[in-house]
Short mmCIF file of C-alpha atoms in Angstrom, two decimals:
data_model
loop_
_atom_site.label_atom_id
_atom_site.label_comp_id
_atom_site.label_asym_id
_atom_site.label_seq_id
_atom_site.Cartn_x
_atom_site.Cartn_y
_atom_site.Cartn_z
CA MET Q 220 -20.81 -9.80 -9.78
CA GLU Q 221 -23.85 -8.10 -8.98
CA LEU Q 222 -25.22 -6.10 -11.59
CA GLY Q 223 -28.03 -3.20 -11.25
CA ILE Q 224 -29.21 0.21 -12.33
CA ALA Q 225 -29.63 3.70 -10.42
CA THR Q 226 -31.76 6.95 -11.35
CA PHE Q 227 -32.40 10.18 -10.02
CA ALA Q 228 -35.95 10.04 -11.53
CA ASP Q 229 -34.99 13.13 -13.70
CA VAL Q 230 -37.93 15.07 -14.86
CA GLY Q 231 -38.38 17.81 -17.77
CA ARG Q 232 -39.20 17.84 -21.55
CA ASP Q 233 -39.14 14.58 -23.54
CA HIS Q 234 -36.93 15.70 -26.32
CA SER Q 235 -38.40 13.09 -28.73
CA THR Q 236 -42.19 14.36 -28.23
CA GLY Q 237 -41.89 17.53 -26.65
CA ARG Q 238 -44.06 16.07 -23.85
CA LEU Q 239 -43.32 17.60 -20.16
CA VAL Q 240 -42.57 14.46 -17.91
CA THR Q 241 -43.95 15.61 -14.65
CA PRO Q 242 -43.02 14.20 -11.23
CA GLU Q 243 -46.02 12.24 -10.98
CA GLN Q 244 -45.64 10.63 -14.41
CA ARG Q 245 -41.80 9.94 -13.74
CA LEU Q 246 -42.45 8.11 -10.46
CA SER Q 247 -45.10 5.94 -12.17
CA ASP Q 248 -42.66 5.15 -14.89
CA LEU Q 249 -40.01 4.48 -12.13
CA LEU Q 250 -42.09 1.74 -10.74
CA GLU Q 251 -42.46 -0.12 -14.00
CA GLU Q 252 -38.62 0.29 -14.64
CA ALA Q 253 -37.69 -1.42 -11.42
CA GLU Q 254 -40.32 -4.24 -12.14
CA LEU Q 255 -38.63 -4.78 -15.58
CA ALA Q 256 -35.04 -4.81 -13.97
CA GLU Q 257 -36.16 -7.90 -11.73
CA GLN Q 258 -37.89 -9.52 -14.55
CA VAL Q 259 -34.77 -9.35 -16.65
CA GLY Q 260 -32.64 -10.61 -13.88
CA LEU Q 261 -30.78 -7.61 -12.57
CA ASP Q 262 -29.82 -7.84 -8.97
CA VAL Q 263 -30.08 -4.05 -7.59
CA PHE Q 264 -32.18 -1.12 -8.17
CA GLY Q 265 -31.05 2.28 -6.98
CA LEU Q 266 -32.63 5.89 -6.44
CA GLY Q 267 -30.76 8.81 -5.60
CA GLU Q 268 -31.69 11.87 -3.62
CA HIS Q 269 -32.00 15.20 -4.94
CA HIS Q 270 -33.84 18.46 -3.86
CA ARG Q 271 -34.00 20.27 -7.08
CA PRO Q 272 -36.92 21.00 -9.58
CA ASP Q 273 -35.13 18.63 -12.36
CA TYR Q 274 -35.53 15.54 -10.09
CA ALA Q 275 -38.36 13.96 -8.48
CA ALA Q 276 -36.34 11.80 -6.00
CA SER Q 277 -36.19 13.92 -2.74
CA ALA Q 278 -37.58 10.81 -0.76
CA PRO Q 279 -35.94 7.60 -1.93
CA ALA Q 280 -37.13 5.58 0.96
CA VAL Q 281 -40.66 6.05 0.19
CA ALA Q 282 -40.19 5.45 -3.55
CA LEU Q 283 -38.47 2.34 -2.82
CA ALA Q 284 -41.26 0.87 -0.54
CA ALA Q 285 -43.38 1.33 -3.51
CA ILE Q 286 -41.15 -0.75 -5.70
CA ALA Q 287 -40.71 -3.33 -2.80
CA ALA Q 288 -44.51 -4.14 -2.88
CA ARG Q 289 -44.12 -4.74 -6.70
CA THR Q 290 -41.03 -6.86 -6.59
CA SER Q 291 -39.79 -10.06 -4.57
CA ARG Q 292 -36.04 -10.59 -5.43
CA ILE Q 293 -34.23 -7.34 -6.54
CA ARG Q 294 -32.11 -5.35 -3.85
CA LEU Q 295 -33.28 -1.79 -3.16
CA THR Q 296 -30.66 0.94 -2.27
CA SER Q 297 -30.52 4.41 -1.86
CA ALA Q 298 -28.13 6.02 -4.67
CA VAL Q 299 -27.21 8.18 -2.39
CA THR Q 300 -28.70 9.37 0.86
CA VAL Q 301 -27.47 12.57 1.53
CA LEU Q 302 -26.44 11.97 5.03
CA SER Q 303 -24.95 15.07 6.16
CA SER Q 304 -28.09 17.00 5.87
CA ASP Q 305 -30.43 14.61 7.18
CA ASP Q 306 -31.20 12.82 10.58
CA PRO Q 307 -29.55 9.31 10.81
CA VAL Q 308 -32.34 8.47 13.19
CA ARG Q 309 -34.92 8.99 10.72
CA VAL Q 310 -32.50 7.43 7.71
CA PHE Q 311 -32.42 4.33 10.01
CA GLN Q 312 -35.87 4.05 10.77
CA GLN Q 313 -37.16 4.74 7.14
CA PHE Q 314 -34.69 2.01 5.62
CA ALA Q 315 -35.21 -0.49 8.45
CA THR Q 316 -39.01 -0.14 7.53
CA LEU Q 317 -38.10 -0.57 3.97
CA ASP Q 318 -36.06 -3.70 5.00
CA LEU Q 319 -39.12 -5.07 6.80
CA LEU Q 320 -41.33 -4.41 3.71
CA SER Q 321 -39.08 -5.86 1.42
CA HIS Q 322 -38.25 -8.87 3.53
CA GLY Q 323 -34.50 -8.09 3.88
CA ARG Q 324 -33.51 -6.25 0.45
CA ALA Q 325 -32.77 -2.68 1.47
CA GLU Q 326 -29.34 -1.17 1.35
CA ILE Q 327 -28.30 2.47 2.35
CA MET Q 328 -25.62 4.28 0.26
CA ALA Q 329 -24.44 7.03 2.52
CA GLY Q 330 -22.84 10.22 0.59
CA ARG Q 331 -22.26 13.62 1.19
CA GLY Q 332 -23.87 14.95 -1.83
CA SER Q 333 -22.82 16.46 -4.97
CA PHE Q 334 -25.40 19.03 -4.84
CA THR Q 335 -26.17 21.61 -1.54
CA GLU Q 336 -29.50 22.35 -1.90
CA SER Q 337 -30.33 19.89 0.89
CA PHE Q 338 -28.48 21.59 3.49
CA PRO Q 339 -30.19 25.18 3.99
CA LEU Q 340 -33.52 23.39 3.35
CA PHE Q 341 -32.76 21.19 6.47
CA GLY Q 342 -31.09 23.62 8.60
CA GLN Q 343 -27.37 22.78 7.99
CA ASP Q 344 -24.48 25.19 7.63
CA LEU Q 345 -22.31 24.34 4.58
CA LYS Q 346 -19.14 25.33 6.58
CA ASP Q 347 -19.64 22.00 8.66
CA TYR Q 348 -19.67 20.20 5.30
CA ASP Q 349 -17.08 17.52 6.08
CA GLU Q 350 -17.94 17.54 9.94
CA LEU Q 351 -21.59 16.86 9.77
CA TYR Q 352 -20.85 13.64 7.41
CA GLU Q 353 -18.33 12.09 9.69
CA GLU Q 354 -20.50 12.74 13.01
CA LYS Q 355 -23.82 11.50 11.25
CA LEU Q 356 -22.03 8.56 9.66
CA GLY Q 357 -20.81 7.50 13.14
CA LEU Q 358 -24.15 7.88 14.52
CA LEU Q 359 -25.79 5.72 11.82
CA LEU Q 360 -23.59 2.83 12.54
CA GLU Q 361 -24.10 3.21 16.15
CA LEU Q 362 -28.01 3.01 15.39
CA ARG Q 363 -27.19 -0.05 13.03
CA ALA Q 364 -25.29 -1.95 15.84
CA ASN Q 365 -27.52 -1.19 18.98
CA GLU Q 366 -31.05 -1.19 19.71
CA ARG Q 367 -30.60 1.57 22.75
CA VAL Q 368 -28.03 4.21 22.02
CA THR Q 369 -26.39 6.76 24.00
CA TRP Q 370 -24.53 9.49 21.77
CA SER Q 371 -23.43 13.08 21.83
CA GLY Q 372 -22.21 15.05 19.28
CA GLU Q 373 -21.98 18.69 17.77
CA HIS Q 374 -24.69 18.91 15.08
CA ARG Q 375 -27.75 16.94 16.79
CA ALA Q 376 -29.27 16.79 20.02
CA PRO Q 377 -27.81 13.93 22.37
CA LEU Q 378 -29.26 10.43 22.83
CA ASN Q 379 -29.58 8.78 26.34
CA ASP Q 380 -30.45 5.08 26.23
CA ALA Q 381 -32.74 5.92 23.45
CA GLY Q 382 -34.19 2.80 21.60
CA VAL Q 383 -34.71 3.32 18.01
CA TYR Q 384 -37.41 1.17 16.35
CA PRO Q 385 -38.22 -0.84 14.22
CA ARG Q 386 -35.00 -3.00 13.65
CA PRO Q 387 -34.59 -4.39 10.39
CA VAL Q 388 -34.63 -8.06 9.07
CA GLN Q 389 -30.94 -7.85 8.06
CA ASP Q 390 -28.30 -7.78 10.80
CA PRO Q 391 -26.56 -5.54 9.96
CA LEU Q 392 -28.45 -3.43 7.57
CA PRO Q 393 -26.02 -2.90 4.62
CA ILE Q 394 -24.53 0.58 4.57
CA TRP Q 395 -22.18 1.70 1.71
CA VAL Q 396 -20.07 4.71 1.48
CA ALA Q 397 -20.53 6.43 -1.71
CA VAL Q 398 -17.83 8.51 -3.06
CA GLY Q 399 -16.83 10.59 -6.14
CA GLY Q 400 -13.22 10.35 -5.43
CA THR Q 401 -12.33 12.22 -2.20
CA PRO Q 402 -9.55 10.23 -0.62
CA GLU Q 403 -10.41 10.81 2.76
CA SER Q 404 -13.63 9.51 2.09
CA VAL Q 405 -12.40 6.25 0.68
CA ALA Q 406 -9.76 5.96 3.61
CA ARG Q 407 -12.95 6.34 6.14
CA ALA Q 408 -14.94 3.47 4.52
CA GLY Q 409 -11.77 1.28 4.48
CA LEU Q 410 -10.84 1.95 8.10
CA LEU Q 411 -14.79 1.39 9.21
CA ASP Q 412 -15.12 -1.83 7.17
CA LEU Q 413 -17.64 -0.45 4.92
CA PRO Q 414 -18.25 -1.36 1.48
CA LEU Q 415 -17.32 1.41 -1.03
CA THR Q 416 -19.27 2.61 -4.33
CA PHE Q 417 -17.23 4.94 -6.62
CA ALA Q 418 -19.21 7.23 -8.81
CA ILE Q 419 -17.05 7.31 -11.95
CA LEU Q 420 -19.01 9.49 -14.37
CA SER Q 421 -16.28 10.45 -16.94
CA GLY Q 422 -12.67 10.04 -17.77
CA ARG Q 423 -10.76 6.72 -17.50
CA PHE Q 424 -11.19 4.21 -15.00
CA GLU Q 425 -7.60 3.78 -14.52
CA GLY Q 426 -7.48 7.29 -12.62
CA TYR Q 427 -9.37 5.52 -9.67
CA VAL Q 428 -6.99 2.36 -9.27
CA PRO Q 429 -4.72 4.50 -6.41
CA LEU Q 430 -8.11 5.23 -4.80
CA VAL Q 431 -9.15 1.25 -4.73
CA ASP Q 432 -5.47 0.74 -3.55
CA LEU Q 433 -5.87 3.53 -0.84
CA TYR Q 434 -9.13 1.65 0.51
CA ARG Q 435 -7.38 -1.66 0.73
CA ARG Q 436 -4.61 -0.31 2.54
CA ALA Q 437 -6.72 1.56 5.12
CA ARG Q 438 -8.48 -1.68 5.60
CA GLU Q 439 -5.17 -3.41 6.28
CA HIS Q 440 -4.04 -0.61 8.55
CA ALA Q 441 -7.30 -1.32 10.70
CA GLY Q 442 -6.43 -4.80 10.95
CA LEU Q 443 -8.86 -6.27 8.23
CA ASP Q 444 -8.56 -8.39 5.33
CA PRO Q 445 -7.51 -5.78 2.38
CA ALA Q 446 -9.07 -7.83 -0.15
CA GLY Q 447 -12.33 -8.33 1.94
CA GLY Q 448 -14.12 -5.12 1.48
CA ARG Q 449 -16.89 -4.85 -1.22
CA ILE Q 450 -16.55 -2.18 -4.06
CA ALA Q 451 -19.14 -0.99 -6.36
CA VAL Q 452 -18.69 0.91 -9.71
CA ASN Q 453 -21.48 3.62 -10.97
CA THR Q 454 -21.31 5.24 -14.34
CA HIS Q 455 -23.42 6.86 -16.56
CA THR Q 456 -24.98 4.34 -18.72
CA TRP Q 457 -27.09 4.06 -22.20
CA ILE Q 458 -27.17 0.99 -24.55
CA ALA Q 459 -28.71 0.37 -27.77
CA PRO Q 460 -28.21 -2.33 -30.48
CA ASP Q 461 -25.53 -0.33 -32.03
CA SER Q 462 -23.15 2.23 -30.91
CA LYS Q 463 -24.46 4.94 -32.95
CA GLN Q 464 -27.96 4.57 -32.03
CA ALA Q 465 -27.07 4.67 -28.53
CA ALA Q 466 -25.10 7.88 -28.71
CA ASP Q 467 -27.99 9.73 -30.85
CA GLU Q 468 -30.35 8.52 -28.29
CA PHE Q 469 -28.45 9.74 -25.37
CA TRP Q 470 -26.93 12.82 -26.34
CA PRO Q 471 -30.13 15.08 -26.75
CA ALA Q 472 -31.11 14.41 -23.22
CA TYR Q 473 -27.64 14.16 -21.65
CA SER Q 474 -26.11 17.48 -23.17
CA PRO Q 475 -28.98 19.62 -21.72
CA MET Q 476 -28.47 18.04 -18.35
CA MET Q 477 -24.77 18.28 -18.22
CA ASN Q 478 -24.68 21.96 -19.38
CA ARG Q 479 -27.49 23.06 -16.97
CA ILE Q 480 -25.30 21.56 -14.10
CA GLY Q 481 -22.11 22.88 -15.83
CA ARG Q 482 -23.49 26.48 -15.78
CA GLU Q 483 -23.91 26.34 -12.06
CA ARG Q 484 -20.29 25.01 -11.63
CA GLY Q 485 -18.57 26.91 -14.19
CA TRP Q 486 -17.86 24.31 -16.61
CA PRO Q 487 -17.56 24.95 -20.28
CA PRO Q 488 -20.50 23.66 -22.56
CA MET Q 489 -20.26 19.98 -23.40
CA THR Q 490 -19.82 19.60 -27.34
CA ARG Q 491 -21.04 16.38 -29.21
CA GLN Q 492 -17.33 15.94 -30.01
CA ALA Q 493 -16.51 15.73 -26.27
CA PHE Q 494 -19.16 13.72 -25.74
CA ASP Q 495 -18.06 11.00 -28.27
CA GLN Q 496 -14.41 11.36 -27.12
CA GLN Q 497 -15.70 10.64 -23.44
CA ARG Q 498 -17.41 7.43 -24.54
CA SER Q 499 -14.95 5.94 -26.92
CA GLY Q 500 -12.84 3.00 -26.16
CA LEU Q 501 -13.00 2.02 -22.71
CA ASN Q 502 -13.49 5.16 -21.08
CA ALA Q 503 -15.89 5.42 -18.06
CA LEU Q 504 -19.04 6.95 -19.83
CA GLY Q 505 -20.98 3.72 -20.51
CA VAL Q 506 -22.58 4.62 -23.72
CA GLY Q 507 -22.75 2.37 -26.72
CA SER Q 508 -23.70 -1.10 -27.81
CA THR Q 509 -24.37 -3.84 -25.76
CA GLU Q 510 -20.79 -5.28 -26.56
CA GLU Q 511 -19.08 -1.84 -25.67
CA LEU Q 512 -20.66 -1.74 -22.50
CA THR Q 513 -19.66 -5.37 -21.59
CA ALA Q 514 -16.24 -4.75 -22.48
CA LYS Q 515 -16.09 -1.60 -20.27
CA ILE Q 516 -17.93 -3.41 -17.39
CA LEU Q 517 -15.24 -6.19 -17.50
CA HIS Q 518 -12.25 -3.65 -17.99
CA ALA Q 519 -13.42 -2.03 -14.60
CA HIS Q 520 -13.57 -5.40 -13.04
CA GLU Q 521 -10.09 -6.31 -14.20
CA LEU Q 522 -8.78 -3.16 -12.66
CA PHE Q 523 -10.68 -2.87 -9.30
CA GLY Q 524 -11.97 -6.62 -8.76
CA ASN Q 525 -15.41 -4.83 -7.85
CA ASP Q 526 -18.19 -6.91 -6.83
CA ARG Q 527 -21.04 -4.77 -8.07
CA TYR Q 528 -21.49 -2.49 -11.13
CA MET Q 529 -24.59 0.18 -11.53
CA GLY Q 530 -25.33 1.87 -14.59
CA GLN Q 531 -27.05 5.22 -14.00
CA PHE Q 532 -29.71 4.89 -16.64
CA ALA Q 533 -32.70 7.40 -17.75
CA LEU Q 534 -30.42 10.88 -17.40
CA GLY Q 535 -32.09 13.98 -18.31
CA ALA Q 536 -35.65 12.69 -18.96
CA MET Q 537 -35.18 10.01 -21.44
CA PRO Q 538 -37.99 8.68 -23.37
CA HIS Q 539 -39.52 5.97 -20.94
CA ARG Q 540 -40.09 3.40 -23.90
CA GLN Q 541 -36.37 3.77 -24.59
CA VAL Q 542 -35.65 3.53 -21.02
CA LEU Q 543 -37.34 0.18 -20.76
CA LYS Q 544 -35.62 -0.96 -23.94
CA ALA Q 545 -32.18 -0.18 -22.50
CA ILE Q 546 -32.84 -2.04 -19.24
CA GLU Q 547 -34.06 -4.84 -21.28
CA LEU Q 548 -30.86 -5.10 -23.22
CA PHE Q 549 -28.75 -4.75 -19.92
CA GLY Q 550 -30.39 -7.48 -18.23
CA THR Q 551 -30.63 -10.05 -21.20
CA GLU Q 552 -27.48 -9.32 -23.21
CA VAL Q 553 -24.89 -7.47 -21.03
CA ALA Q 554 -25.54 -9.16 -17.57
CA PRO Q 555 -25.46 -12.74 -18.78
CA ALA Q 556 -21.97 -11.71 -20.86
CA VAL Q 557 -20.57 -10.12 -17.80
CA ARG Q 558 -21.59 -12.86 -15.15
CA ALA Q 559 -20.28 -15.61 -17.47
CA GLU Q 560 -16.62 -13.80 -17.85
CA VAL Q 561 -16.35 -13.06 -14.46
CA ALA Q 562 -17.27 -16.52 -13.26
CA ARG Q 563 -14.62 -17.71 -15.47
CA ARG Q 564 -11.90 -15.23 -14.03
CA THR Q 565 -12.64 -16.08 -10.44
CA THR Q 566 -13.15 -20.05 -10.61
CA PRO Q 567 -10.01 -21.57 -9.50
CA ALA Q 568 -8.15 -23.52 -11.94
CA THR Q 569 -8.33 -27.39 -11.64
CA VAL Q 570 -5.41 -29.56 -11.95
#
């Protein structure tokens, strides 16, 4: 199984020092975090896209290119690219360029976006939310498959035998569909033979089993091997040497971030009791000791047979020194334990 980390490059006030973490400082810290992720043996580093004052990641391909220059092995992916409000031609060119700079390590996670700021920013109408994504994903796949493209749609100027350059090292350039739980998006990924990333940010992993089954049925309906599609799981994650320390470190940064978003969306305020309940047992919120996170990742693998797990670290402007320690624990303690058990589960028995 591939193991990695993802972040939105949160900015804000460091709760431990009261110091304001600026976008400049956060992006500098981001490079160090990615370098460490590679050094401790992790497989993937992901950077999400947001267009809000509380995140520094509005241009993931640019930041990932800087990371590419300071690493040599770790795969580099958006997490996610808000494809609905972007131009697929520019997305393809940016990630093809990243692929060339990184010598074949780039990936795209294409999503519809959980926030909507990018739509008016780039002149898109939210009433076309679903239509935009479907059309633009189709164009992105055409660009990936063909050097010259003739295409027309409703939401972008047509292309007439247009050459789109540069071409990436990888053929095809990996494109994942990222979903939060919409069945239509899950089925679309299966029908198009695309790998699928589930963002499972709360609740129980068991609630996503029907969606994994739907993905595999869609693949079968399209004449594909139902077991052949790749699946990734992404959760909010924080680890420390013991469970209480992990919760006490994470809560002061996590709760203001969740409550800020909650006020925008009409959610009730999160209490410490609710937080502790969400992270308890084998629930999806990956906050706890290294042993607890290992158990959760393996539980998800038992349910889904997923090929990749990504932990979303550094939510809500976590102190940088703590982020580095958590990444180190993930790479040196959690990852070896997970890999050993997954290898044991998947190695055919010998007679």
